Amino acid sequence: MTLAYSGCFGSGTIQHELMHSSIVFLGFYHEQSRPDRDTYVTINQTNIESGHEHNFNKYRWGTTVYNQNTSYDFDSIMHYGSNYFSSNEQPTITPKEAGIRIGQREHLSPIDIAEIRSFYGCAD
């Protein structure tokens, strides 16, 4: 968990990092790392800063315990913004549908909450 940078003390960033720290228990990885991500976003490899390519790797189904039964969540607190780790200020992630906002760090999305509730067996 990294909170050592300026701007890392907003509640959304803290929630994001806590979900990372829960990987051992919950399996929360970045939304854009889902195996089906190419249906929803384009990863612009040529714009990714050297040394950060691993942040855009896809995971196989079964390596995480979440999101196999949920739709792709552009609003997830676990989704990178369009310019994260950009080497040239150009987008590293482009939604395939125009007008989609990605990378919010304000709150858990309804799907984030549903995935956590599902893990713990909580009813809606």
mmCIF file of C-alpha atoms in Angstrom:
data_model
loop_
_atom_site.group_PDB
_atom_site.id
_atom_site.type_symbol
_atom_site.label_atom_id
_atom_site.label_comp_id
_atom_site.label_asym_id
_atom_site.label_seq_id
_atom_site.Cartn_x
_atom_site.Cartn_y
_atom_site.Cartn_z
ATOM 1 C CA MET A 1 0.000 0.000 0.000
ATOM 2 C CA THR A 2 1.381 3.394 -0.982
ATOM 3 C CA LEU A 3 0.133 6.589 0.580
ATOM 4 C CA ALA A 4 3.461 8.426 0.512
ATOM 5 C CA TYR A 5 2.624 10.695 -2.418
ATOM 6 C CA SER A 6 0.913 14.054 -2.467
ATOM 7 C CA GLY A 7 -2.813 13.639 -3.046
ATOM 8 C CA CYS A 8 -2.925 10.146 -1.555
ATOM 9 C CA PHE A 9 -5.004 11.083 1.452
ATOM 10 C CA GLY A 10 -8.404 11.417 -0.212
ATOM 11 C CA SER A 11 -10.950 8.887 0.971
ATOM 12 C CA GLY A 12 -11.229 7.338 -2.505
ATOM 13 C CA THR A 13 -7.492 6.767 -2.767
ATOM 14 C CA ILE A 14 -7.443 5.243 0.695
ATOM 15 C CA GLN A 15 -10.361 2.941 -0.249
ATOM 16 C CA HIS A 16 -8.513 1.947 -3.443
ATOM 17 C CA GLU A 17 -5.334 1.097 -1.533
ATOM 18 C CA LEU A 18 -7.261 -0.816 1.137
ATOM 19 C CA MET A 19 -8.837 -2.942 -1.580
ATOM 20 C CA HIS A 20 -5.298 -3.664 -2.824
ATOM 21 C CA SER A 21 -4.239 -4.663 0.662
ATOM 22 C CA SER A 22 -7.195 -7.032 0.642
ATOM 23 C CA ILE A 23 -5.880 -8.951 -2.386
ATOM 24 C CA VAL A 24 -4.830 -11.831 -0.148
ATOM 25 C CA PHE A 25 -8.333 -11.992 1.291
ATOM 26 C CA LEU A 26 -10.625 -10.625 -1.415
ATOM 27 C CA GLY A 27 -8.697 -10.782 -4.677
ATOM 28 C CA PHE A 28 -9.153 -7.171 -5.752
ATOM 29 C CA TYR A 29 -7.002 -6.238 -8.718
ATOM 30 C CA HIS A 30 -7.395 -3.355 -11.113
ATOM 31 C CA GLU A 31 -10.568 -3.450 -13.185
ATOM 32 C CA GLN A 32 -8.630 -2.917 -16.422
ATOM 33 C CA SER A 33 -6.738 -6.149 -15.667
ATOM 34 C CA ARG A 34 -9.836 -8.307 -16.135
ATOM 35 C CA PRO A 35 -9.520 -10.995 -18.821
ATOM 36 C CA ASP A 36 -12.466 -9.471 -20.729
ATOM 37 C CA ARG A 37 -11.155 -5.899 -20.629
ATOM 38 C CA ASP A 38 -10.367 -5.760 -24.366
ATOM 39 C CA THR A 39 -14.097 -5.775 -25.047
ATOM 40 C CA TYR A 40 -14.459 -2.504 -23.125
ATOM 41 C CA VAL A 41 -11.159 -0.612 -23.273
ATOM 42 C CA THR A 42 -8.070 -0.344 -25.427
ATOM 43 C CA ILE A 43 -4.688 -0.397 -23.691
ATOM 44 C CA ASN A 44 -2.356 1.942 -25.574
ATOM 45 C CA GLN A 45 0.931 0.130 -24.934
ATOM 46 C CA THR A 46 3.053 2.706 -26.772
ATOM 47 C CA ASN A 47 1.958 5.392 -24.285
ATOM 48 C CA ILE A 48 2.879 3.445 -21.132
ATOM 49 C CA GLU A 49 5.894 4.683 -19.192
ATOM 50 C CA SER A 50 8.775 2.213 -19.248
ATOM 51 C CA GLY A 51 8.780 -0.022 -16.186
ATOM 52 C CA HIS A 52 5.024 0.243 -15.622
ATOM 53 C CA GLU A 53 3.815 -2.161 -18.300
ATOM 54 C CA HIS A 54 3.005 -4.783 -15.642
ATOM 55 C CA ASN A 55 0.274 -2.489 -14.298
ATOM 56 C CA PHE A 56 -1.698 -3.212 -17.471
ATOM 57 C CA ASN A 57 -1.354 -7.004 -17.535
ATOM 58 C CA LYS A 58 -4.525 -9.065 -17.764
ATOM 59 C CA TYR A 59 -5.271 -11.710 -15.152
ATOM 60 C CA ARG A 60 -6.852 -15.070 -15.874
ATOM 61 C CA TRP A 61 -10.302 -15.920 -14.556
ATOM 62 C CA GLY A 62 -9.857 -17.900 -11.382
ATOM 63 C CA THR A 63 -6.852 -15.915 -10.147
ATOM 64 C CA THR A 64 -9.207 -13.526 -8.387
ATOM 65 C CA VAL A 65 -12.386 -14.232 -6.485
ATOM 66 C CA TYR A 66 -14.303 -11.220 -7.695
ATOM 67 C CA ASN A 67 -15.979 -9.905 -10.844
ATOM 68 C CA GLN A 68 -16.548 -13.179 -12.655
ATOM 69 C CA ASN A 69 -20.280 -12.604 -12.354
ATOM 70 C CA THR A 70 -20.329 -8.820 -12.631
ATOM 71 C CA SER A 71 -20.229 -6.520 -15.608
ATOM 72 C CA TYR A 72 -17.149 -4.479 -16.450
ATOM 73 C CA ASP A 73 -17.117 -1.541 -14.055
ATOM 74 C CA PHE A 74 -15.851 1.702 -15.580
ATOM 75 C CA ASP A 75 -16.808 3.439 -12.309
ATOM 76 C CA SER A 76 -14.847 1.062 -10.059
ATOM 77 C CA ILE A 77 -12.509 2.644 -7.564
ATOM 78 C CA MET A 78 -10.085 -0.021 -8.804
ATOM 79 C CA HIS A 79 -10.060 1.283 -12.410
ATOM 80 C CA TYR A 80 -7.098 3.366 -13.570
ATOM 81 C CA GLY A 81 -7.688 6.747 -15.116
ATOM 82 C CA SER A 82 -7.081 7.252 -18.811
ATOM 83 C CA ASN A 83 -3.596 8.748 -18.391
ATOM 84 C CA TYR A 84 -2.200 6.657 -15.521
ATOM 85 C CA PHE A 85 1.506 5.884 -16.094
ATOM 86 C CA SER A 86 1.557 7.785 -19.387
ATOM 87 C CA SER A 87 4.986 8.447 -20.863
ATOM 88 C CA ASN A 88 3.773 11.214 -23.160
ATOM 89 C CA GLU A 89 0.564 12.681 -21.665
ATOM 90 C CA GLN A 90 -1.462 10.589 -24.121
ATOM 91 C CA PRO A 91 -4.056 8.077 -22.871
ATOM 92 C CA THR A 92 -2.846 4.690 -21.693
ATOM 93 C CA ILE A 93 -6.451 3.444 -21.495
ATOM 94 C CA THR A 94 -9.204 4.411 -23.906
ATOM 95 C CA PRO A 95 -12.802 3.255 -23.386
ATOM 96 C CA LYS A 96 -14.212 1.777 -26.593
ATOM 97 C CA GLU A 97 -17.439 3.701 -26.041
ATOM 98 C CA ALA A 98 -17.099 7.485 -26.259
ATOM 99 C CA GLY A 99 -17.948 9.591 -23.227
ATOM 100 C CA ILE A 100 -17.112 6.971 -20.587
ATOM 101 C CA ARG A 101 -15.379 8.335 -17.481
ATOM 102 C CA ILE A 102 -12.754 6.108 -15.849
ATOM 103 C CA GLY A 103 -10.422 6.415 -12.892
ATOM 104 C CA GLN A 104 -12.564 8.005 -10.201
ATOM 105 C CA ARG A 105 -11.164 7.990 -6.666
ATOM 106 C CA GLU A 106 -14.209 9.349 -4.852
ATOM 107 C CA HIS A 107 -16.170 6.298 -3.687
ATOM 108 C CA LEU A 108 -16.740 2.593 -4.058
ATOM 109 C CA SER A 109 -18.982 1.918 -7.033
ATOM 110 C CA PRO A 110 -22.195 -0.082 -6.635
ATOM 111 C CA ILE A 111 -20.409 -3.028 -8.308
ATOM 112 C CA ASP A 112 -17.402 -2.687 -5.951
ATOM 113 C CA ILE A 113 -19.831 -2.900 -3.037
ATOM 114 C CA ALA A 114 -21.686 -5.857 -4.581
ATOM 115 C CA GLU A 115 -18.394 -7.737 -5.029
ATOM 116 C CA ILE A 116 -17.391 -7.165 -1.397
ATOM 117 C CA ARG A 117 -20.859 -8.164 -0.188
ATOM 118 C CA SER A 118 -20.759 -11.290 -2.355
ATOM 119 C CA PHE A 119 -17.405 -12.316 -0.915
ATOM 120 C CA TYR A 120 -18.777 -12.083 2.609
ATOM 121 C CA GLY A 121 -22.083 -13.746 1.696
ATOM 122 C CA CYS A 122 -24.117 -10.653 2.548
ATOM 123 C CA ALA A 123 -27.581 -10.315 1.064
ATOM 124 C CA ASP A 124 -28.385 -7.244 -1.009
#
